[in-house]
Coordinates of C-alpha atoms and ligand atoms in Angstrom, one line a residue:
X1456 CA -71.9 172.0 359.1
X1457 CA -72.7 168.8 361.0
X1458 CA -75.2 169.4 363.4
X1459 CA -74.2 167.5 366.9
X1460 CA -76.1 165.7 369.0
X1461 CA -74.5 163.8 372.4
X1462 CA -76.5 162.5 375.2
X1463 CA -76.1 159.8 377.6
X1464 CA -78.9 158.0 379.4
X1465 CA -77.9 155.7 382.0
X1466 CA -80.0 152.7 384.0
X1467 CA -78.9 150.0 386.0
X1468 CA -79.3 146.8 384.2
X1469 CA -81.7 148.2 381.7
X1470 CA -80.9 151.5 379.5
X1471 CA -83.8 154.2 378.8
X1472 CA -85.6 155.5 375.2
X1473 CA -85.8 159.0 374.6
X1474 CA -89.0 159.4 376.3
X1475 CA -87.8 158.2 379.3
X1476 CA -88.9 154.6 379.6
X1477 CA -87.2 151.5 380.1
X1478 CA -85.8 150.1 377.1
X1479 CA -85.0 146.2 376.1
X1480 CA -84.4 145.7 372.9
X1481 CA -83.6 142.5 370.5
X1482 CA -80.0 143.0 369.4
X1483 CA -77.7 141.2 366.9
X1484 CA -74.2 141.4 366.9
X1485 CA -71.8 140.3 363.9
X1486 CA -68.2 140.1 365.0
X1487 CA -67.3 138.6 368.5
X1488 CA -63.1 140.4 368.3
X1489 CA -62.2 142.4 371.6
X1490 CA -64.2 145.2 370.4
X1491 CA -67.2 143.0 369.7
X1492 CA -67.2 140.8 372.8
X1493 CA -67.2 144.2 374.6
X1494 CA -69.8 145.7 373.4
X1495 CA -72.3 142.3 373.6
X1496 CA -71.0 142.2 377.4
X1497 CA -72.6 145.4 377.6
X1498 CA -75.7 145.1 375.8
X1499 CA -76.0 141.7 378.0
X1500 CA -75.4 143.4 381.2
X1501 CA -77.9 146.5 380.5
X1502 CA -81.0 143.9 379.7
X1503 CA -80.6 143.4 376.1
X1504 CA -81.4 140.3 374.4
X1505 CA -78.5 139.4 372.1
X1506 CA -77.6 137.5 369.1
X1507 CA -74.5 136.8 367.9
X1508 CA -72.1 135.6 364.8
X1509 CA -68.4 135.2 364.7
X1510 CA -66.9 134.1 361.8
X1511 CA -65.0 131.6 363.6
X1512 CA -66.7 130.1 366.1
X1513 CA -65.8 129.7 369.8
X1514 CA -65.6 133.0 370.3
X1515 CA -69.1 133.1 371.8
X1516 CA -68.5 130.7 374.9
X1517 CA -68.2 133.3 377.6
X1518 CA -71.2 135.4 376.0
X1519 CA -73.5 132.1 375.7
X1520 CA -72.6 131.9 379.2
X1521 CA -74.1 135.2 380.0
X1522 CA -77.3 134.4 378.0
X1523 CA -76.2 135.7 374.2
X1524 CA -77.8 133.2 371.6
X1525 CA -74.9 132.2 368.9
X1526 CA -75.6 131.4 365.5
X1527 CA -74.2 129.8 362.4
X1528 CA -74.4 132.9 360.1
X1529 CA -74.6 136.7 359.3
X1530 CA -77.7 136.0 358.1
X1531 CA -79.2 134.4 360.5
X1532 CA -77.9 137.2 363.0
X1533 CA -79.6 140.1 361.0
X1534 CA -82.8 138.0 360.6
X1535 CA -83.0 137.4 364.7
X1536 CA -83.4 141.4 365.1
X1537 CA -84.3 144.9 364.0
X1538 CA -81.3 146.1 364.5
X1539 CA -77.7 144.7 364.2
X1540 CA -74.6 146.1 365.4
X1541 CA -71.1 145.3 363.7
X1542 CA -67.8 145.7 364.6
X1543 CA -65.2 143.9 362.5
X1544 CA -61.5 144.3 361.6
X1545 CA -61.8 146.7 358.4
X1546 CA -64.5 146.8 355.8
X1547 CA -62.6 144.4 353.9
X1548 CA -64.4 142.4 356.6
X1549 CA -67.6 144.1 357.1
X1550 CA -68.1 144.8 353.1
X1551 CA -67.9 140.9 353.0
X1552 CA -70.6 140.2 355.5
X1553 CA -72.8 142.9 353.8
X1554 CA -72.4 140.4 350.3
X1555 CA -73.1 137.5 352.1
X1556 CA -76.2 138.4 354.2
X1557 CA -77.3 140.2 351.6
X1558 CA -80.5 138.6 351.0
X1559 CA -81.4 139.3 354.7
X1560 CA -81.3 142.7 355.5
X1561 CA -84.4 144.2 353.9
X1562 CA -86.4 146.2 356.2
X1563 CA -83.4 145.7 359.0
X1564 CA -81.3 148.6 360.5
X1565 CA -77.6 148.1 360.7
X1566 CA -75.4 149.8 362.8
X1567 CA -71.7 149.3 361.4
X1568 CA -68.9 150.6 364.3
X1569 CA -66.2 148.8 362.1
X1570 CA -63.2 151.7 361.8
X1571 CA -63.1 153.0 357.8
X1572 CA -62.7 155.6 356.0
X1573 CA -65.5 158.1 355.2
X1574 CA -65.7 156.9 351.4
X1575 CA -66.0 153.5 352.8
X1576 CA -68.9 154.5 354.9
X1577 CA -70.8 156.2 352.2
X1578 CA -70.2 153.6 349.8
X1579 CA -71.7 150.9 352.4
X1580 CA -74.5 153.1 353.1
X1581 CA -75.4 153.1 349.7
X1582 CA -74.8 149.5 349.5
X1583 CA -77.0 148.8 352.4
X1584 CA -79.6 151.0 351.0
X1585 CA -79.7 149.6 347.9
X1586 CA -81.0 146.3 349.5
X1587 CA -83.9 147.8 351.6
X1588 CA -82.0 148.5 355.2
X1589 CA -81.0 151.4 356.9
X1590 CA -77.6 152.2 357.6
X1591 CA -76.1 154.1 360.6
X1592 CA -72.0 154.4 360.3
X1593 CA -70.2 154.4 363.7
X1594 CA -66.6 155.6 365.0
X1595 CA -65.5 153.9 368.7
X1596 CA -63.7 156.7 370.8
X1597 CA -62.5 154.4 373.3
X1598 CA -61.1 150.6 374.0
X1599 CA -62.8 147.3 374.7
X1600 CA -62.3 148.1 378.6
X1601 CA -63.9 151.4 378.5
X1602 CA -67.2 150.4 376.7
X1603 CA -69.9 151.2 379.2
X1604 CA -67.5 153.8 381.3
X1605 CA -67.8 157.1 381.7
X1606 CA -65.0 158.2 379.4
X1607 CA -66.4 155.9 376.6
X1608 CA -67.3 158.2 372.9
X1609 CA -68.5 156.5 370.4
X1610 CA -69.3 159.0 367.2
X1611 CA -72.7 158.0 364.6
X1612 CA -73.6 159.6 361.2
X1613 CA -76.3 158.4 359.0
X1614 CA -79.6 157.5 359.8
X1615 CA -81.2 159.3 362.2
X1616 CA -83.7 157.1 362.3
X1617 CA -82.0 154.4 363.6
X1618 CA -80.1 156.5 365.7
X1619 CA -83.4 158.0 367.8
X1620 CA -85.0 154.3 367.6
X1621 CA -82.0 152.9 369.3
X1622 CA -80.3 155.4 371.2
X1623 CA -81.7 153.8 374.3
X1624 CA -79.3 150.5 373.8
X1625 CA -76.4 152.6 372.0
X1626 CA -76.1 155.0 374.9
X1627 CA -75.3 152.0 377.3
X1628 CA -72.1 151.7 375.5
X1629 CA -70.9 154.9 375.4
X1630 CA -71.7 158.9 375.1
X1631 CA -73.1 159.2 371.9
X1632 CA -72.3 161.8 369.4
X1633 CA -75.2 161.8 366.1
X1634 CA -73.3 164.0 363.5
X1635 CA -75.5 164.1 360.7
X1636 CA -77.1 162.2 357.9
X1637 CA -73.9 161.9 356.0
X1638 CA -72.6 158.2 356.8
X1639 CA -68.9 159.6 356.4
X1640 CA -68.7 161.9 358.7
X1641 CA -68.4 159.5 361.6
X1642 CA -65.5 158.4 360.3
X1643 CA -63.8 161.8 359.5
X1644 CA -64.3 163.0 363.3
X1645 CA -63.0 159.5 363.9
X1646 CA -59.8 159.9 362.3
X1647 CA -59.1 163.1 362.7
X1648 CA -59.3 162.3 366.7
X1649 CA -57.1 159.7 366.3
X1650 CA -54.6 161.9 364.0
X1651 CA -54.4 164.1 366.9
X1652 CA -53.7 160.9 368.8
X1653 CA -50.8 159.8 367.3
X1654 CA -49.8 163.3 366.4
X1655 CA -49.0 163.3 370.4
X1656 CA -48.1 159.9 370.7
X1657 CA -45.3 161.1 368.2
X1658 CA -44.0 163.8 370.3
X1659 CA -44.1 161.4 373.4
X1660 CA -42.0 158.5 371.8
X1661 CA -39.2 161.4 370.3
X1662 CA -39.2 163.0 373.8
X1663 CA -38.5 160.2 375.9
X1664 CA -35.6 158.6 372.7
X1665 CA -34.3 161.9 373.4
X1666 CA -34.3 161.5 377.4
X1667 CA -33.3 157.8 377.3
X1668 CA -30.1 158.5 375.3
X1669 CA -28.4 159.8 378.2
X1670 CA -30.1 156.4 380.7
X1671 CA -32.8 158.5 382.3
X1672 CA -35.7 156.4 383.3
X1673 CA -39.0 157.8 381.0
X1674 CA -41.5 156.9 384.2
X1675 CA -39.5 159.8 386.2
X1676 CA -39.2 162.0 383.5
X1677 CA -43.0 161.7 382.4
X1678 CA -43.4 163.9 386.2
X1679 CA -42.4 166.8 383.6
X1680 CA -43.9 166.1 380.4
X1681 CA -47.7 165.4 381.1
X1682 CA -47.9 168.7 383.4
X1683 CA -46.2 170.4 380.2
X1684 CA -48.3 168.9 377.4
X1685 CA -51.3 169.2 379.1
X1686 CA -50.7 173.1 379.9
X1687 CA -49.7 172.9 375.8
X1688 CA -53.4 171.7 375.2
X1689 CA -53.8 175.5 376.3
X1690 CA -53.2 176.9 372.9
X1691 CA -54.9 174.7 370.9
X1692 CA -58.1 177.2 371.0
X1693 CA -55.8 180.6 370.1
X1694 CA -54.9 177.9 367.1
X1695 CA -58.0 177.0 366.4
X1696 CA -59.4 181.0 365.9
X1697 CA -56.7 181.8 363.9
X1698 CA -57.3 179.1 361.6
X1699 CA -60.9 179.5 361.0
X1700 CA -60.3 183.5 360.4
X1701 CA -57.1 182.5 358.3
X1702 CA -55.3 185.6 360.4
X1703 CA -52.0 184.0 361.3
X1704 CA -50.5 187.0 361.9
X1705 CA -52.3 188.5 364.9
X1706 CA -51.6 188.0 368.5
X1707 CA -48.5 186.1 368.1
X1708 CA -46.1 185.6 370.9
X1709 CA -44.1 183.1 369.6
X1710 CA -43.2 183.3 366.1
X1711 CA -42.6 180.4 363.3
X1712 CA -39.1 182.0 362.3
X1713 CA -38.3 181.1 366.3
X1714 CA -39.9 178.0 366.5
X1715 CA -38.1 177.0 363.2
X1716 CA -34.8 177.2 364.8
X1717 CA -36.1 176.2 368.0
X1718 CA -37.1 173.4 366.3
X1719 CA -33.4 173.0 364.5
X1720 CA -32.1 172.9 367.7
X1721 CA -33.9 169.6 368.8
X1722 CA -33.3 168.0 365.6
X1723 CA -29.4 168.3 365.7
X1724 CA -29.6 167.5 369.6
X1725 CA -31.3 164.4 368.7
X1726 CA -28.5 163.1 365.9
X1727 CA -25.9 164.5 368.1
X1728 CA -27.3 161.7 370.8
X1729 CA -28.3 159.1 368.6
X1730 CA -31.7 159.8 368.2
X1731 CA -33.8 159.2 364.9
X1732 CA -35.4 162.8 363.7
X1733 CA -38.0 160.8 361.6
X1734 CA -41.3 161.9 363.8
X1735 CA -40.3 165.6 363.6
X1736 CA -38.0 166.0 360.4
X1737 CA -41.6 166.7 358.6
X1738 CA -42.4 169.4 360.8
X1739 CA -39.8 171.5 360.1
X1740 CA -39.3 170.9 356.6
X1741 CA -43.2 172.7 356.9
X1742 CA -42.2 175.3 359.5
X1743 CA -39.1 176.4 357.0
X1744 CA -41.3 176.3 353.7
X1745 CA -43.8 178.9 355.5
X1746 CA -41.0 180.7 357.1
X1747 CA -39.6 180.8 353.6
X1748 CA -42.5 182.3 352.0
X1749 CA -42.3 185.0 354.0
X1750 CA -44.4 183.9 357.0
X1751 CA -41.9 183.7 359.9
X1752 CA -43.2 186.7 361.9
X1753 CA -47.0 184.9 361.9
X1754 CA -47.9 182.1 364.1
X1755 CA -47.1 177.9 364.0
X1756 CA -50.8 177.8 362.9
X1757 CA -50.1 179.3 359.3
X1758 CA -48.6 175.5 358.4
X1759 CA -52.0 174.4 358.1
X1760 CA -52.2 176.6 355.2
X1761 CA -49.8 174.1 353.6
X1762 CA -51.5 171.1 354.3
X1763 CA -55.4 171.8 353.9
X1764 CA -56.8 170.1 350.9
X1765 CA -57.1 173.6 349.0
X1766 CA -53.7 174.0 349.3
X1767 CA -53.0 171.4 346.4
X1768 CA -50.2 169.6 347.7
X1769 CA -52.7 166.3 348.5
X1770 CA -53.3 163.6 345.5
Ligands
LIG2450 N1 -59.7 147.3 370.1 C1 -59.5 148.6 370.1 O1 -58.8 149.1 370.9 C2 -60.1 149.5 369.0 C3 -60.9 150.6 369.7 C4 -61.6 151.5 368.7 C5 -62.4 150.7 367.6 N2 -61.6 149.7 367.1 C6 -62.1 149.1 365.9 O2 -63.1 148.0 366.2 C7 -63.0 147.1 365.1 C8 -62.8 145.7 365.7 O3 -61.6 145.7 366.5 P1 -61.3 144.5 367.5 O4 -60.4 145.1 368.6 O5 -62.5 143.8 367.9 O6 -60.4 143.6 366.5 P2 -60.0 142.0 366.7 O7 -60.0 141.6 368.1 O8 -58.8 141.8 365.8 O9 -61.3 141.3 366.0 C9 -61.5 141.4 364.6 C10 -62.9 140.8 364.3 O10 -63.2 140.9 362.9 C11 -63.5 139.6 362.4 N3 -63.2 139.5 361.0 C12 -62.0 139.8 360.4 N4 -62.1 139.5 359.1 C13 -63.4 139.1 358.9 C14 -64.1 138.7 357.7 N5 -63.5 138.7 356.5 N6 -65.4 138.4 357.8 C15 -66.0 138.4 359.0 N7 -65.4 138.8 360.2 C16 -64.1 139.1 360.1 C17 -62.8 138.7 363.3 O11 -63.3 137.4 363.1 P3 -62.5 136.1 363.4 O12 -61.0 136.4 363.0 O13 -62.6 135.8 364.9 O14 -63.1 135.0 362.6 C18 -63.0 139.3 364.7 O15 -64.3 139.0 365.1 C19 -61.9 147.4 364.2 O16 -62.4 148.1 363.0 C20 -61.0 148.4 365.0 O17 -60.3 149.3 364.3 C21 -61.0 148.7 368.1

């Protein structure tokens, strides 16, 4: 079980350390994209002395501006600081700048926010290790405008070392989350938020194909569908207890043999106007192979039984 850890220490223009005191610290940043140039912005405007590399240069104008120091190399970021924070496009990207400033990162920390997968993490963390650093994974719960705003998340997992010795600076950007030693998991609470992301982002885009085949605007009907999705959200925790007791079966006011043909129902209204099934078709091709097994009178929460990774269907 990860352990969680979430605090958020604000100052004006500098941030705090655990104990309290005001915190400045030297910081080098490898990767200057939206993401990147938001998070230096911060780390400028809380105090921080910053460093920075962009593999194409130019990117660093507006930052140099504000103080940040750009230089020619990966290397030559790592070297400037104790810490260095990356945030490229995949780790494609970031494993490449690991090879490269290889030779540089004994004895450094580096904090890698780049978005992976949890085997990537892990294998970069042992990577890093290998050559004498520590590694702390990251996972950004928020967008280049929210860095530094009240709503900003951003999840950590590996070492907690780094973590405590630089939670003063990281907190600037965001809440943040520590949630355990294991560099992957970061990136597994990562996904798994987004997955529940697009999972509604699906249901958004079929809804308003289906309202927008008869020429109804989607701004006047979204005056229904947030108020309905967000009082939705309310059985997400019934959900939830069911599935960690694996008892699908109790307390169940609307069963998967109803919401199967519920679910029908939407499907054929959607071809009968035009509308693509593709976001939902998988759905019920789940809800009917439970229902099938002879699960219809249980809850919607019994097709995570068919999905989990002990259920075998996965590569
Ligand atoms: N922007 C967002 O909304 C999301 C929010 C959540 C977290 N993501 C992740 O953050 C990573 C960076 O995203 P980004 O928005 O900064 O992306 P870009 O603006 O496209 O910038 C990409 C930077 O990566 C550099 N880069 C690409 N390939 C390499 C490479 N082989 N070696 C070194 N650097 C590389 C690129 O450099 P350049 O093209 O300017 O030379 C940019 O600095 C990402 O993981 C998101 O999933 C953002």
């Amino acid at each position: 079980m990860a352990s969680l850890c979430s605090r958020r220490l604000r100052g004006g223009a500098a941030t705090r350390n655990l104990e309290g005191r005001t915190y400045m610290a030297n910081i080098s940043i490898i990767g200057l994209g939206a993401m990147g140039q938001a998070l230096t912005a911060r780390f400028l405007q809380q105090g921080h002395t910053i460093t920075a590399w962009n593999r194409t240069p130019g990117k660093a104008a507006s930052l140099v501006a504000k103080g940040a120091r750009e230089v020619k190399s990966a290397a030559e970021a790592i070297a400037a600081s104790d810490v260095t924070v990356m945030c490229v496009l995949d780790y494609a990207a970031s494993d490449s700048v690991i090879d490269d400033a290889a030779s540089a990162l004994s004895g450094r920390a580096l904090v890698n926010l780049t978005n992976g997968t949890p085997a990537q993490a892990r294998a970069a963390a042992e990577q890093v290790a290998g050559l004498g650093a520590a590694y702390l994974d990251g996972g950004i719960m928020a967008t280049p405008p929210m860095i530094g705003g009240e709503h900003a998340l951003i999840l950590y997992s590996g070492s907690k070392t780094t973590f405590d010795a630089h939670a003063g600076a990281l907190e600037g950007l965001g809440a943040a989350n520590y949630l355990g030693a294991d560099a992957g998991l970061a990136s597994l609470h990562d996904l798994a938020l987004l997955s529940g992301m697009y999972g509604l982002f699906a249901g958004f885009f079929h809804a308003i194909a289906l309202i927008d085949s008869e020429g109804i605007r989607v701004g006047a009907f979204l005056k229904l569908l947030s108020p309905w999705m967000t009082a939705m959200m309310g059985e997400l925790p019934g959900y939830a207890e069911k599935i960690d007791s694996g008892r699908h079966g109790v307390n169940v006011v609307s069963n998967l043999g109803m919401q199967a043909a519920s679910l029908d129902n939407i499907l054929t209204a959607s071809r009968e106007q035009g509308v693509a099934t593709d976001l939902l078709d998988p759905m019920l091709e789940l809800f009917r192979e439970r229902a099938g097994a002879g699960f219809g009178d249980e809850d919607i929460s019994g097709i995570f039984e068919l999905i989990r990774r002990k259920s075998g269907k996965a590569g």
